Amino acid sequence: MTLKDFVKIWPVLKKEVRSLRLPWIDQMTISKRDPFKVLISCLLSLRTQDKVTAGASQRLFYLAQTPKALSGLSVRRIEKAIYPVGFYRVKARRIKKISDVIIKKYDGRVPHSIEELLTLEGVGRKTANLVVTRGYDQAGICVDTHVHRITNRWGFIKTRTPHQTEFALREILPVRYWKELNGHLVAFGQGICKPISPLCSKCKINPFCAKVGITHHR
Ligand code: SF4
């Protein structure tokens, strides 16, 4: 797939994902952008299914919605609220610690640069880019497993890791596509271009897709 093809499939992709379920963090930021909630939900989502993340986030935000309020909760209370997300004990400790750092070092505001976000414990490039794009509505490319898998299947890029994918996309993709790419490809990856046996026969992007590495499809 060339950039010219990408420009052609973008409106098709946008239309396609309208009928699919939006990822939790996209749903959460439709009415109001809150960088702190994006940060915490993204940390909860690591190695966890989207619907489990959604439930855990809602229970936790019912108890506390700001770094100050969250910092005032005990680790045990956070653990109980976020269970059964993966590694809930580690995540509970981390969330409390990050809330403390945001209060002490950043005066209660989540930093908005990728470099500063990366200094927070447990925050990698995926989370940092998501806070920048969904929390602050600024340019970034959040690459998760779906973005990495699908852009490689298309033959749009050829990379081995999500880290390489982010930088390859930053090179070739015009900035106007960056912010929405993650939300669209997460929905598309969960509904159509699934990790195992993608639904190629139903896929509107099929004529443009190189299907790199696809051995089984429906
Ligand atoms: S044709 Fe198949 S592999 Fe290509 S984007 Fe569509 S579902 Fe994914």
PDB file of C-alpha atoms and ligand atoms in Angstrom:
ATOM      1  CA  MET A   1       0.000   0.000   0.000  1.00  0.00           C
ATOM      2  CA  THR A   2       1.340   3.387  -0.971  1.00  0.00           C
ATOM      3  CA  LEU A   3       0.611   6.732   0.678  1.00  0.00           C
ATOM      4  CA  LYS A   4      -1.693   7.497  -2.272  1.00  0.00           C
ATOM      5  CA  ASP A   5      -3.634   4.302  -1.481  1.00  0.00           C
ATOM      6  CA  PHE A   6      -3.722   5.227   2.209  1.00  0.00           C
ATOM      7  CA  VAL A   7      -5.303   8.572   1.356  1.00  0.00           C
ATOM      8  CA  LYS A   8      -7.950   6.687  -0.661  1.00  0.00           C
ATOM      9  CA  ILE A   9      -8.744   4.118   2.035  1.00  0.00           C
ATOM     10  CA  TRP A  10      -8.864   6.643   4.922  1.00  0.00           C
ATOM     11  CA  PRO A  11     -12.481   7.773   4.319  1.00  0.00           C
ATOM     12  CA  VAL A  12     -13.471   4.122   3.767  1.00  0.00           C
ATOM     13  CA  LEU A  13     -11.855   3.200   7.077  1.00  0.00           C
ATOM     14  CA  LYS A  14     -13.550   6.113   8.853  1.00  0.00           C
ATOM     15  CA  LYS A  15     -16.937   5.012   7.538  1.00  0.00           C
ATOM     16  CA  GLU A  16     -16.284   1.381   8.389  1.00  0.00           C
ATOM     17  CA  VAL A  17     -15.376   2.051  12.034  1.00  0.00           C
ATOM     18  CA  ARG A  18     -18.557   4.065  12.597  1.00  0.00           C
ATOM     19  CA  SER A  19     -20.444   0.777  12.856  1.00  0.00           C
ATOM     20  CA  LEU A  20     -17.798  -0.831  15.101  1.00  0.00           C
ATOM     21  CA  ARG A  21     -17.346  -0.494  18.849  1.00  0.00           C
ATOM     22  CA  LEU A  22     -15.077   2.424  19.778  1.00  0.00           C
ATOM     23  CA  PRO A  23     -12.167   1.642  22.125  1.00  0.00           C
ATOM     24  CA  TRP A  24     -12.894   2.648  25.745  1.00  0.00           C
ATOM     25  CA  ILE A  25     -10.474   5.578  25.815  1.00  0.00           C
ATOM     26  CA  ASP A  26     -12.014   7.048  22.670  1.00  0.00           C
ATOM     27  CA  GLN A  27     -15.502   6.667  24.171  1.00  0.00           C
ATOM     28  CA  MET A  28     -14.337   8.347  27.363  1.00  0.00           C
ATOM     29  CA  THR A  29     -12.897  11.397  25.581  1.00  0.00           C
ATOM     30  CA  ILE A  30     -15.859  12.104  23.280  1.00  0.00           C
ATOM     31  CA  SER A  31     -17.561  14.495  25.680  1.00  0.00           C
ATOM     32  CA  LYS A  32     -14.534  15.771  27.645  1.00  0.00           C
ATOM     33  CA  ARG A  33     -10.773  15.434  27.330  1.00  0.00           C
ATOM     34  CA  ASP A  34      -9.092  14.654  30.645  1.00  0.00           C
ATOM     35  CA  PRO A  35      -5.363  13.832  30.332  1.00  0.00           C
ATOM     36  CA  PHE A  36      -5.245  12.313  33.827  1.00  0.00           C
ATOM     37  CA  LYS A  37      -8.069   9.883  33.100  1.00  0.00           C
ATOM     38  CA  VAL A  38      -6.501   8.985  29.737  1.00  0.00           C
ATOM     39  CA  LEU A  39      -3.196   8.293  31.481  1.00  0.00           C
ATOM     40  CA  ILE A  40      -4.737   6.136  34.206  1.00  0.00           C
ATOM     41  CA  SER A  41      -7.032   4.218  31.830  1.00  0.00           C
ATOM     42  CA  CYS A  42      -4.145   3.554  29.473  1.00  0.00           C
ATOM     43  CA  LEU A  43      -2.029   2.192  32.342  1.00  0.00           C
ATOM     44  CA  LEU A  44      -4.939  -0.034  33.373  1.00  0.00           C
ATOM     45  CA  SER A  45      -5.374  -1.255  29.787  1.00  0.00           C
ATOM     46  CA  LEU A  46      -1.914  -2.796  29.456  1.00  0.00           C
ATOM     47  CA  ARG A  47      -2.350  -6.570  28.975  1.00  0.00           C
ATOM     48  CA  THR A  48      -6.069  -6.213  29.662  1.00  0.00           C
ATOM     49  CA  GLN A  49      -9.170  -6.481  27.479  1.00  0.00           C
ATOM     50  CA  ASP A  50     -10.932  -3.257  26.616  1.00  0.00           C
ATOM     51  CA  LYS A  51     -14.186  -4.084  28.420  1.00  0.00           C
ATOM     52  CA  VAL A  52     -12.316  -5.042  31.604  1.00  0.00           C
ATOM     53  CA  THR A  53     -10.388  -1.747  31.394  1.00  0.00           C
ATOM     54  CA  ALA A  54     -13.648   0.165  30.957  1.00  0.00           C
ATOM     55  CA  GLY A  55     -15.193  -1.382  34.088  1.00  0.00           C
ATOM     56  CA  ALA A  56     -12.059  -0.883  36.188  1.00  0.00           C
ATOM     57  CA  SER A  57     -11.676   2.744  35.067  1.00  0.00           C
ATOM     58  CA  GLN A  58     -15.295   3.545  35.871  1.00  0.00           C
ATOM     59  CA  ARG A  59     -15.051   2.018  39.365  1.00  0.00           C
ATOM     60  CA  LEU A  60     -11.802   3.841  40.061  1.00  0.00           C
ATOM     61  CA  PHE A  61     -13.010   7.227  38.745  1.00  0.00           C
ATOM     62  CA  TYR A  62     -16.121   6.867  40.851  1.00  0.00           C
ATOM     63  CA  LEU A  63     -13.783   6.960  43.886  1.00  0.00           C
ATOM     64  CA  ALA A  64     -11.267   9.523  42.594  1.00  0.00           C
ATOM     65  CA  GLN A  65     -10.894  11.619  39.446  1.00  0.00           C
ATOM     66  CA  THR A  66      -7.835  13.778  40.141  1.00  0.00           C
ATOM     67  CA  PRO A  67      -4.205  13.107  41.113  1.00  0.00           C
ATOM     68  CA  LYS A  68      -4.930  14.549  44.581  1.00  0.00           C
ATOM     69  CA  ALA A  69      -7.986  12.378  45.191  1.00  0.00           C
ATOM     70  CA  LEU A  70      -6.280   9.263  43.846  1.00  0.00           C
ATOM     71  CA  SER A  71      -3.179   9.905  45.887  1.00  0.00           C
ATOM     72  CA  GLY A  72      -5.391   9.930  49.001  1.00  0.00           C
ATOM     73  CA  LEU A  73      -6.659   6.382  48.373  1.00  0.00           C
ATOM     74  CA  SER A  74      -4.913   3.396  49.899  1.00  0.00           C
ATOM     75  CA  VAL A  75      -3.224   0.917  47.558  1.00  0.00           C
ATOM     76  CA  ARG A  76      -5.638  -1.742  48.834  1.00  0.00           C
ATOM     77  CA  ARG A  77      -8.659   0.370  47.862  1.00  0.00           C
ATOM     78  CA  ILE A  78      -7.222   0.991  44.383  1.00  0.00           C
ATOM     79  CA  GLU A  79      -6.536  -2.746  43.986  1.00  0.00           C
ATOM     80  CA  LYS A  80     -10.130  -3.578  44.882  1.00  0.00           C
ATOM     81  CA  ALA A  81     -11.498  -1.002  42.423  1.00  0.00           C
ATOM     82  CA  ILE A  82      -9.387  -2.063  39.446  1.00  0.00           C
ATOM     83  CA  TYR A  83      -9.517  -5.866  39.901  1.00  0.00           C
ATOM     84  CA  PRO A  84      -9.510  -7.951  37.607  1.00  0.00           C
ATOM     85  CA  VAL A  85      -7.198  -5.964  35.286  1.00  0.00           C
ATOM     86  CA  GLY A  86      -3.921  -7.754  34.588  1.00  0.00           C
ATOM     87  CA  PHE A  87      -1.177  -7.133  37.186  1.00  0.00           C
ATOM     88  CA  TYR A  88      -3.670  -5.173  39.316  1.00  0.00           C
ATOM     89  CA  ARG A  89      -1.368  -5.093  42.352  1.00  0.00           C
ATOM     90  CA  VAL A  90       1.551  -3.598  40.406  1.00  0.00           C
ATOM     91  CA  LYS A  91      -0.778  -1.190  38.626  1.00  0.00           C
ATOM     92  CA  ALA A  92      -2.409  -0.019  41.890  1.00  0.00           C
ATOM     93  CA  ARG A  93       0.980   0.852  43.406  1.00  0.00           C
ATOM     94  CA  ARG A  94       2.108   2.513  40.196  1.00  0.00           C
ATOM     95  CA  ILE A  95      -1.034   4.613  39.787  1.00  0.00           C
ATOM     96  CA  LYS A  96      -0.719   5.926  43.336  1.00  0.00           C
ATOM     97  CA  LYS A  97       2.968   6.713  42.846  1.00  0.00           C
ATOM     98  CA  ILE A  98       2.344   8.490  39.541  1.00  0.00           C
ATOM     99  CA  SER A  99      -0.391  10.578  41.171  1.00  0.00           C
ATOM    100  CA  ASP A 100       2.093  11.633  43.883  1.00  0.00           C
ATOM    101  CA  VAL A 101       4.732  12.590  41.280  1.00  0.00           C
ATOM    102  CA  ILE A 102       2.207  14.618  39.265  1.00  0.00           C
ATOM    103  CA  ILE A 103       1.248  16.526  42.415  1.00  0.00           C
ATOM    104  CA  LYS A 104       4.806  17.150  43.634  1.00  0.00           C
ATOM    105  CA  LYS A 105       6.676  17.669  40.375  1.00  0.00           C
ATOM    106  CA  TYR A 106       4.003  18.992  38.007  1.00  0.00           C
ATOM    107  CA  ASP A 107       1.734  20.900  40.379  1.00  0.00           C
ATOM    108  CA  GLY A 108      -1.141  18.465  39.843  1.00  0.00           C
ATOM    109  CA  ARG A 109      -1.167  18.682  36.028  1.00  0.00           C
ATOM    110  CA  VAL A 110      -0.265  15.761  33.793  1.00  0.00           C
ATOM    111  CA  PRO A 111       2.777  16.747  31.703  1.00  0.00           C
ATOM    112  CA  HIS A 112       1.984  17.196  28.035  1.00  0.00           C
ATOM    113  CA  SER A 113       5.292  16.381  26.362  1.00  0.00           C
ATOM    114  CA  ILE A 114       6.179  12.831  25.394  1.00  0.00           C
ATOM    115  CA  GLU A 115       9.647  13.228  26.943  1.00  0.00           C
ATOM    116  CA  GLU A 116       8.257  14.254  30.356  1.00  0.00           C
ATOM    117  CA  LEU A 117       5.560  11.589  30.278  1.00  0.00           C
ATOM    118  CA  LEU A 118       8.202   8.941  29.622  1.00  0.00           C
ATOM    119  CA  THR A 119       9.872   9.811  32.935  1.00  0.00           C
ATOM    120  CA  LEU A 120       6.805   8.529  34.835  1.00  0.00           C
ATOM    121  CA  GLU A 121       7.154   4.954  36.051  1.00  0.00           C
ATOM    122  CA  GLY A 122       5.470   2.440  33.752  1.00  0.00           C
ATOM    123  CA  VAL A 123       4.754   4.975  30.998  1.00  0.00           C
ATOM    124  CA  GLY A 124       6.017   3.880  27.590  1.00  0.00           C
ATOM    125  CA  ARG A 125       5.664   5.488  24.180  1.00  0.00           C
ATOM    126  CA  LYS A 126       2.196   4.021  23.576  1.00  0.00           C
ATOM    127  CA  THR A 127       0.781   5.569  26.754  1.00  0.00           C
ATOM    128  CA  ALA A 128       2.664   8.855  26.291  1.00  0.00           C
ATOM    129  CA  ASN A 129       1.376   9.259  22.733  1.00  0.00           C
ATOM    130  CA  LEU A 130      -2.173   8.453  23.826  1.00  0.00           C
ATOM    131  CA  VAL A 131      -2.105  11.102  26.559  1.00  0.00           C
ATOM    132  CA  VAL A 132      -0.807  13.652  24.044  1.00  0.00           C
ATOM    133  CA  THR A 133      -3.385  12.792  21.361  1.00  0.00           C
ATOM    134  CA  ARG A 134      -6.522  11.882  23.344  1.00  0.00           C
ATOM    135  CA  GLY A 135      -5.806  13.933  26.455  1.00  0.00           C
ATOM    136  CA  TYR A 136      -4.343  17.098  24.915  1.00  0.00           C
ATOM    137  CA  ASP A 137      -5.538  16.867  21.288  1.00  0.00           C
ATOM    138  CA  GLN A 138      -1.988  17.324  20.047  1.00  0.00           C
ATOM    139  CA  ALA A 139      -0.065  15.456  17.362  1.00  0.00           C
ATOM    140  CA  GLY A 140       1.271  12.019  18.197  1.00  0.00           C
ATOM    141  CA  ILE A 141       1.070   8.457  16.912  1.00  0.00           C
ATOM    142  CA  CYS A 142      -0.011   5.897  19.455  1.00  0.00           C
ATOM    143  CA  VAL A 143       1.120   2.491  18.242  1.00  0.00           C
ATOM    144  CA  ASP A 144      -0.383  -0.513  19.950  1.00  0.00           C
ATOM    145  CA  THR A 145      -0.603  -4.103  18.752  1.00  0.00           C
ATOM    146  CA  HIS A 146      -3.446  -3.294  16.297  1.00  0.00           C
ATOM    147  CA  VAL A 147      -1.707  -0.348  14.630  1.00  0.00           C
ATOM    148  CA  HIS A 148       1.518  -2.357  14.363  1.00  0.00           C
ATOM    149  CA  ARG A 149      -0.176  -5.469  12.943  1.00  0.00           C
ATOM    150  CA  ILE A 150      -2.525  -3.786  10.471  1.00  0.00           C
ATOM    151  CA  THR A 151      -0.120  -1.266   8.919  1.00  0.00           C
ATOM    152  CA  ASN A 152       2.336  -4.139   8.334  1.00  0.00           C
ATOM    153  CA  ARG A 153      -0.372  -6.376   6.858  1.00  0.00           C
ATOM    154  CA  TRP A 154      -1.295  -3.592   4.454  1.00  0.00           C
ATOM    155  CA  GLY A 155       2.318  -3.514   3.300  1.00  0.00           C
ATOM    156  CA  PHE A 156       2.294   0.206   4.177  1.00  0.00           C
ATOM    157  CA  ILE A 157       5.392  -0.246   6.326  1.00  0.00           C
ATOM    158  CA  LYS A 158       7.726  -3.114   7.122  1.00  0.00           C
ATOM    159  CA  THR A 159       8.764  -3.160  10.772  1.00  0.00           C
ATOM    160  CA  ARG A 160       9.424  -5.674  13.524  1.00  0.00           C
ATOM    161  CA  THR A 161       8.350  -3.784  16.654  1.00  0.00           C
ATOM    162  CA  PRO A 162       5.704  -1.191  17.640  1.00  0.00           C
ATOM    163  CA  HIS A 163       8.573   1.193  18.417  1.00  0.00           C
ATOM    164  CA  GLN A 164       9.873   0.915  14.835  1.00  0.00           C
ATOM    165  CA  THR A 165       6.311   1.254  13.541  1.00  0.00           C
ATOM    166  CA  GLU A 166       5.794   4.564  15.339  1.00  0.00           C
ATOM    167  CA  PHE A 167       8.904   6.082  13.815  1.00  0.00           C
ATOM    168  CA  ALA A 168       8.241   4.618  10.342  1.00  0.00           C
ATOM    169  CA  LEU A 169       4.725   6.124  10.411  1.00  0.00           C
ATOM    170  CA  ARG A 170       6.039   9.475  11.646  1.00  0.00           C
ATOM    171  CA  GLU A 171       8.283   9.487   8.556  1.00  0.00           C
ATOM    172  CA  ILE A 172       5.697   8.704   5.907  1.00  0.00           C
ATOM    173  CA  LEU A 173       2.296   9.713   7.251  1.00  0.00           C
ATOM    174  CA  PRO A 174       1.142  13.354   7.009  1.00  0.00           C
ATOM    175  CA  VAL A 175       0.451  14.810  10.479  1.00  0.00           C
ATOM    176  CA  ARG A 176      -3.264  15.299   9.796  1.00  0.00           C
ATOM    177  CA  TYR A 177      -3.787  11.525  10.073  1.00  0.00           C
ATOM    178  CA  TRP A 178      -1.792  10.917  13.256  1.00  0.00           C
ATOM    179  CA  LYS A 179      -4.294  11.612  16.022  1.00  0.00           C
ATOM    180  CA  GLU A 180      -7.137   9.466  14.727  1.00  0.00           C
ATOM    181  CA  LEU A 181      -5.071   6.544  13.487  1.00  0.00           C
ATOM    182  CA  ASN A 182      -5.025   4.628  16.778  1.00  0.00           C
ATOM    183  CA  GLY A 183      -8.758   4.826  17.536  1.00  0.00           C
ATOM    184  CA  HIS A 184      -9.683   3.797  13.995  1.00  0.00           C
ATOM    185  CA  LEU A 185      -7.258   0.886  13.808  1.00  0.00           C
ATOM    186  CA  VAL A 186      -8.108  -0.435  17.281  1.00  0.00           C
ATOM    187  CA  ALA A 187     -11.807  -0.595  16.324  1.00  0.00           C
ATOM    188  CA  PHE A 188     -10.954  -2.010  12.879  1.00  0.00           C
ATOM    189  CA  GLY A 189      -8.532  -4.535  14.406  1.00  0.00           C
ATOM    190  CA  GLN A 190     -11.060  -5.738  16.971  1.00  0.00           C
ATOM    191  CA  GLY A 191     -13.922  -5.961  14.479  1.00  0.00           C
ATOM    192  CA  ILE A 192     -12.466  -6.829  11.035  1.00  0.00           C
ATOM    193  CA  CYS A 193      -8.693  -7.177  10.763  1.00  0.00           C
ATOM    194  CA  LYS A 194      -8.507  -9.515  13.751  1.00  0.00           C
ATOM    195  CA  PRO A 195      -5.177 -10.888  14.974  1.00  0.00           C
ATOM    196  CA  ILE A 196      -6.033 -14.451  13.935  1.00  0.00           C
ATOM    197  CA  SER A 197      -8.064 -15.160  10.800  1.00  0.00           C
ATOM    198  CA  PRO A 198      -9.069 -11.629   9.732  1.00  0.00           C
ATOM    199  CA  LEU A 199     -12.404 -11.094   7.954  1.00  0.00           C
ATOM    200  CA  CYS A 200     -10.864 -10.283   4.547  1.00  0.00           C
ATOM    201  CA  SER A 201     -13.991 -11.281   2.596  1.00  0.00           C
ATOM    202  CA  LYS A 202     -15.962  -8.541   4.396  1.00  0.00           C
ATOM    203  CA  CYS A 203     -13.190  -5.964   4.358  1.00  0.00           C
ATOM    204  CA  LYS A 204     -13.683  -2.821   2.252  1.00  0.00           C
ATOM    205  CA  ILE A 205      -9.929  -2.218   2.204  1.00  0.00           C
ATOM    206  CA  ASN A 206      -9.225  -5.613   0.634  1.00  0.00           C
ATOM    207  CA  PRO A 207      -8.339  -4.335  -2.896  1.00  0.00           C
ATOM    208  CA  PHE A 208      -5.572  -2.147  -1.441  1.00  0.00           C
ATOM    209  CA  CYS A 209      -4.190  -4.609   1.117  1.00  0.00           C
ATOM    210  CA  ALA A 210      -1.056  -6.684   0.473  1.00  0.00           C
ATOM    211  CA  LYS A 211      -2.097  -9.124   3.259  1.00  0.00           C
ATOM    212  CA  VAL A 212       1.496  -9.548   4.345  1.00  0.00           C
ATOM    213  CA  GLY A 213       1.893 -12.596   6.600  1.00  0.00           C
ATOM    214  CA  ILE A 214      -1.772 -13.677   6.294  1.00  0.00           C
ATOM    215  CA  THR A 215      -2.084 -17.444   5.982  1.00  0.00           C
ATOM    216  CA  HIS A 216      -5.686 -17.899   7.179  1.00  0.00           C
ATOM    217  CA  HIS A 217      -8.556 -15.528   6.652  1.00  0.00           C
ATOM    218  CA  ARG A 218     -12.332 -15.647   6.464  1.00  0.00           C
TER     219      ARG A 218
HETATM  220  S1  SF4 B   1      -7.950  -7.406   3.626  1.00  0.00           S
HETATM  221 FE1  SF4 B   1      -7.734  -8.704   5.433  1.00  0.00          FE
HETATM  222  S2  SF4 B   1      -5.640  -8.365   6.164  1.00  0.00           S
HETATM  223 FE2  SF4 B   1      -6.169  -6.677   4.769  1.00  0.00          FE
HETATM  224  S3  SF4 B   1      -6.966  -5.046   6.083  1.00  0.00           S
HETATM  225 FE3  SF4 B   1      -8.705  -6.226   5.378  1.00  0.00          FE
HETATM  226  S4  SF4 B   1      -9.053  -7.763   6.984  1.00  0.00           S
HETATM  227 FE4  SF4 B   1      -6.978  -6.941   7.270  1.00  0.00          FE
END
